[in-house]
Coordinates of C-alpha atoms in Angstrom, one line a residue:
X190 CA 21.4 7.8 18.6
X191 CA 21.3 9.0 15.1
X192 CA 17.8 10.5 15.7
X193 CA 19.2 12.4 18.8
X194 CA 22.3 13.3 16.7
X195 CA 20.3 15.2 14.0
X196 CA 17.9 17.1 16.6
X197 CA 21.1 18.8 18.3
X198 CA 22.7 19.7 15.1
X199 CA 19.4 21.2 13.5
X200 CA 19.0 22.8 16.3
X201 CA 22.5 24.5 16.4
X202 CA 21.7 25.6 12.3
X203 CA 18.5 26.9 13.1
X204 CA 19.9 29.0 15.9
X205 CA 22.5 29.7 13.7
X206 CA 20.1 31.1 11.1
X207 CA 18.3 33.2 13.5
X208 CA 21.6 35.0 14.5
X209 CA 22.5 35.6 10.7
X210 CA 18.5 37.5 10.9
X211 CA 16.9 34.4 9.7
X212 CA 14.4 33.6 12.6
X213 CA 12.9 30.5 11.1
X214 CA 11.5 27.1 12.4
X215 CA 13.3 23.8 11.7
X216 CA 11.5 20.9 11.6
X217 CA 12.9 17.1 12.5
X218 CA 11.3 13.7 11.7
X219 CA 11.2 11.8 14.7
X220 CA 11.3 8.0 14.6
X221 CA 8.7 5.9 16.6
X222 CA 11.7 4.4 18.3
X223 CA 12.6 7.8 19.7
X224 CA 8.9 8.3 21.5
X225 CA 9.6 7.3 24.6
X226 CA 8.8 9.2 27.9
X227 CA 13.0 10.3 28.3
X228 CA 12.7 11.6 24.6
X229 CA 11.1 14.8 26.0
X230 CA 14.3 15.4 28.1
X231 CA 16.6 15.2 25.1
X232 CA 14.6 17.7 23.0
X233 CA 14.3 19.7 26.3
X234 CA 18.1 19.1 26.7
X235 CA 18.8 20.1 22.7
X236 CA 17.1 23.1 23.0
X237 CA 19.1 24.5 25.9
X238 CA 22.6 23.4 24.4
X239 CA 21.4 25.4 20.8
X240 CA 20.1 28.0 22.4
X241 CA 17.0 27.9 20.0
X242 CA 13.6 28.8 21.3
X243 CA 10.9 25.6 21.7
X244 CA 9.0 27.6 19.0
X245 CA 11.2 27.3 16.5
X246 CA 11.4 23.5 16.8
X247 CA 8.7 21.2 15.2
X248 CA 8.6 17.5 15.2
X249 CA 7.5 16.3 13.2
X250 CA 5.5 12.5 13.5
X251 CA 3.8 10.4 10.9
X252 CA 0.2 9.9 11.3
X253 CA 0.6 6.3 11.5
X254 CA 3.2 6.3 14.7
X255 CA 0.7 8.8 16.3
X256 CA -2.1 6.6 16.2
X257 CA -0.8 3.2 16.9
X258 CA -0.5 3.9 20.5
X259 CA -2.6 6.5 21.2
X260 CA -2.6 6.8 25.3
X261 CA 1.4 6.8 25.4
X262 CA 1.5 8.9 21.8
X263 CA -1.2 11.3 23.3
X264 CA 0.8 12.1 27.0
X265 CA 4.3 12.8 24.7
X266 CA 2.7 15.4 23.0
X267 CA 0.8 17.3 25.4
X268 CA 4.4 17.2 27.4
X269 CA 6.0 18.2 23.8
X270 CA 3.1 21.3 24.2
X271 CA 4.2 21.9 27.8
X272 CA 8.0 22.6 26.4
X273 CA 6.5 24.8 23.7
X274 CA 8.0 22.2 20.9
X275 CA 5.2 22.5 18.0
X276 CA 4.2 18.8 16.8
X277 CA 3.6 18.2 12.8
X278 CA 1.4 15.3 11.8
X279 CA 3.7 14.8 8.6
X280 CA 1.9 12.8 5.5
X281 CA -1.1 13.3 6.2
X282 CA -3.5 10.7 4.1
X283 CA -1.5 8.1 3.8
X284 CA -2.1 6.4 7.0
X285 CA -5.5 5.4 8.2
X286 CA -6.3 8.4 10.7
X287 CA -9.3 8.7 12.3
X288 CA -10.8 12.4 12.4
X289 CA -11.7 12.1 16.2
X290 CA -8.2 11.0 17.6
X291 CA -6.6 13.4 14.7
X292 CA -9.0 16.1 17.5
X293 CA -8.1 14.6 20.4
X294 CA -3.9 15.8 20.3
X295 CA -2.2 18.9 20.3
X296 CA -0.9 19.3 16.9
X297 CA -0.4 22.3 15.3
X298 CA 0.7 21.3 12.1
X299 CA -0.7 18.9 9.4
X300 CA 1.9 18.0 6.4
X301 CA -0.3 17.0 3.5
X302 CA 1.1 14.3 1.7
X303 CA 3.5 14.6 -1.9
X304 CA 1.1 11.6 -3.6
X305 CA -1.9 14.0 -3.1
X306 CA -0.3 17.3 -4.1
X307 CA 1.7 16.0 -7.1
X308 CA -1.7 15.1 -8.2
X309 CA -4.1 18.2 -7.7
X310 CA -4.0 19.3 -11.3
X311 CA -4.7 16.0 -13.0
X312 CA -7.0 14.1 -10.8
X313 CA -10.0 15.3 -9.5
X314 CA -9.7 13.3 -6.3
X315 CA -6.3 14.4 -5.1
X316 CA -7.8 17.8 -5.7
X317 CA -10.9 16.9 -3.4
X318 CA -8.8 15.0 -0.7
X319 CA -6.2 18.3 -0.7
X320 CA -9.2 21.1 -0.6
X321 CA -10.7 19.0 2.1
X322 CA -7.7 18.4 4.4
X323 CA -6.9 22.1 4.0
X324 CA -10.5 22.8 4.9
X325 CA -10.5 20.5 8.3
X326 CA -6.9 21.4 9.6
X327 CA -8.1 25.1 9.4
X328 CA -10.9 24.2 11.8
X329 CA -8.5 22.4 14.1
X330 CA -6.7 25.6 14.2
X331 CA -3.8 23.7 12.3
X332 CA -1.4 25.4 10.2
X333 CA -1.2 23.1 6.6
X334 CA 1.7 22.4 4.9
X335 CA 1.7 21.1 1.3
X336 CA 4.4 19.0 0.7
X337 CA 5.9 18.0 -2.4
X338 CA 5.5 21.2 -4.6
X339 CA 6.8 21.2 -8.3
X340 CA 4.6 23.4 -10.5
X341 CA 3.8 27.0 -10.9
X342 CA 0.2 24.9 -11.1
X343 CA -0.1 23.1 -8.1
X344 CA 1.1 26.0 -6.2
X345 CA -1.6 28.3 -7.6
X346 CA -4.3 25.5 -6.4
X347 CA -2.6 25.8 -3.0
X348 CA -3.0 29.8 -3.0
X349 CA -6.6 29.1 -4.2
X350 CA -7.5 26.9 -1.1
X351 CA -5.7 29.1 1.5
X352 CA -3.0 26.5 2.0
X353 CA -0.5 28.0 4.6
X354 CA 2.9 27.2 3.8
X355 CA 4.4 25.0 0.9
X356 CA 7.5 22.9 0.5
X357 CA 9.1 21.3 -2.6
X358 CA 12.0 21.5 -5.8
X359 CA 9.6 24.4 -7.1
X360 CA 12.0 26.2 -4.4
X361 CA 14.6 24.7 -3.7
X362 CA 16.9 21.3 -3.6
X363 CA 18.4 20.2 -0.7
X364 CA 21.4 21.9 0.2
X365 CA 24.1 22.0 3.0
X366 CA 23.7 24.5 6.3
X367 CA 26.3 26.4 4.9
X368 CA 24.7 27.0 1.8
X369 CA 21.3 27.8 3.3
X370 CA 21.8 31.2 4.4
X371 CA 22.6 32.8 0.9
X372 CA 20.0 30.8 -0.5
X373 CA 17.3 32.2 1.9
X374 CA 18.0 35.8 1.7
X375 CA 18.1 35.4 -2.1
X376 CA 14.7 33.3 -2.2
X377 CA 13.3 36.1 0.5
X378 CA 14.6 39.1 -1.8
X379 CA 12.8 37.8 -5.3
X380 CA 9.5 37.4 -3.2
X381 CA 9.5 40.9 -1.8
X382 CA 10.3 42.5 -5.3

């Protein structure tokens, strides 16, 4: 219930944001308890009482859940695809993934994990495992998210390997919905200047 709960009311802010003129996509963890067959239905049913469009709405799925029941996990997503709902594999690397089921969905996001990118500057590992995951979800025709950004220098590695979108405190705290819409158009006006 309180997985269903939060998909509605992200839903209603992110609608809510594109009616201020801030079209963006929210994204909502999803709990392995929630992927069940009827779960499509309530996102399909979330959607329609928001008003959002499936597009804007990304689930967002750990790498682990995906992969422990891979049949079941597999027919969710394509129907998540069907909707129009895009599905995030979210930390990426932590689990124990294999490359030819990570092919097999339809995912069109990969979320790489805080413990590599906190890391890319000092070990040349983290730096290796990040370059290469950016690498790989490009030729999945994935879009990568970093997450866990803090530095001006981790952020210019993720420029330097073509990373595609970045999350962290470098930006931003958490804050409430209300909040969010000042903060945005602020955050949007110092990148454009």
């Amino acid at each position: 219930p309180l997985g269903e709960r939060v998909l509605r009311r992200s839903g209603v802010a992110a609608k809510g944001w594109a009616d201020a003129g801030l079209p963006l996509t929210v994204s909502v963890n999803v709990a392995p308890v929630q992927l069940a067959p009827e779960f499509v239905d309530v996102v399909v049913d979330a959607l329609a009482e928001s008003g959002l469009a499936p597009e804007r709405l990304e689930l967002e799925i750990t790498e682990r859940t995906i992969l422990e029941r891979t049949d079941r996990h597999r027919a969710l997503l394509e129907r998540f695809e069907e909707v129009g709902v895009l599905v995030t594999v979210d930390d990426f690397g932590t689990g124990y993934s294999s490359l030819s089921y990570l092919a097999s969905f339809p995912i069109h996001v990969i979320k790489i994990d805080r413990s590599f990118v906190s890391k890319v500057c000092e070990q040349e590992t983290s730096a290796a495992i990040t370059g290469a995951v950016i690498a790989l979800g490009h030729a999945l025709g994935a879009t990568i998210v970093a997450e866990g950004v803090e530095t001006e220098a981790q952020l210019a590695f993720l420029r330097t390997h073509a990373c595609d979108e970045v999350q962290g405190f470098f930006f931003g705290r958490p804050m409430r919905p209300s909040d969010f819409v000042g903060w945005a158009r602020e955050f949007a006006g110092s990148q454009l200047g």
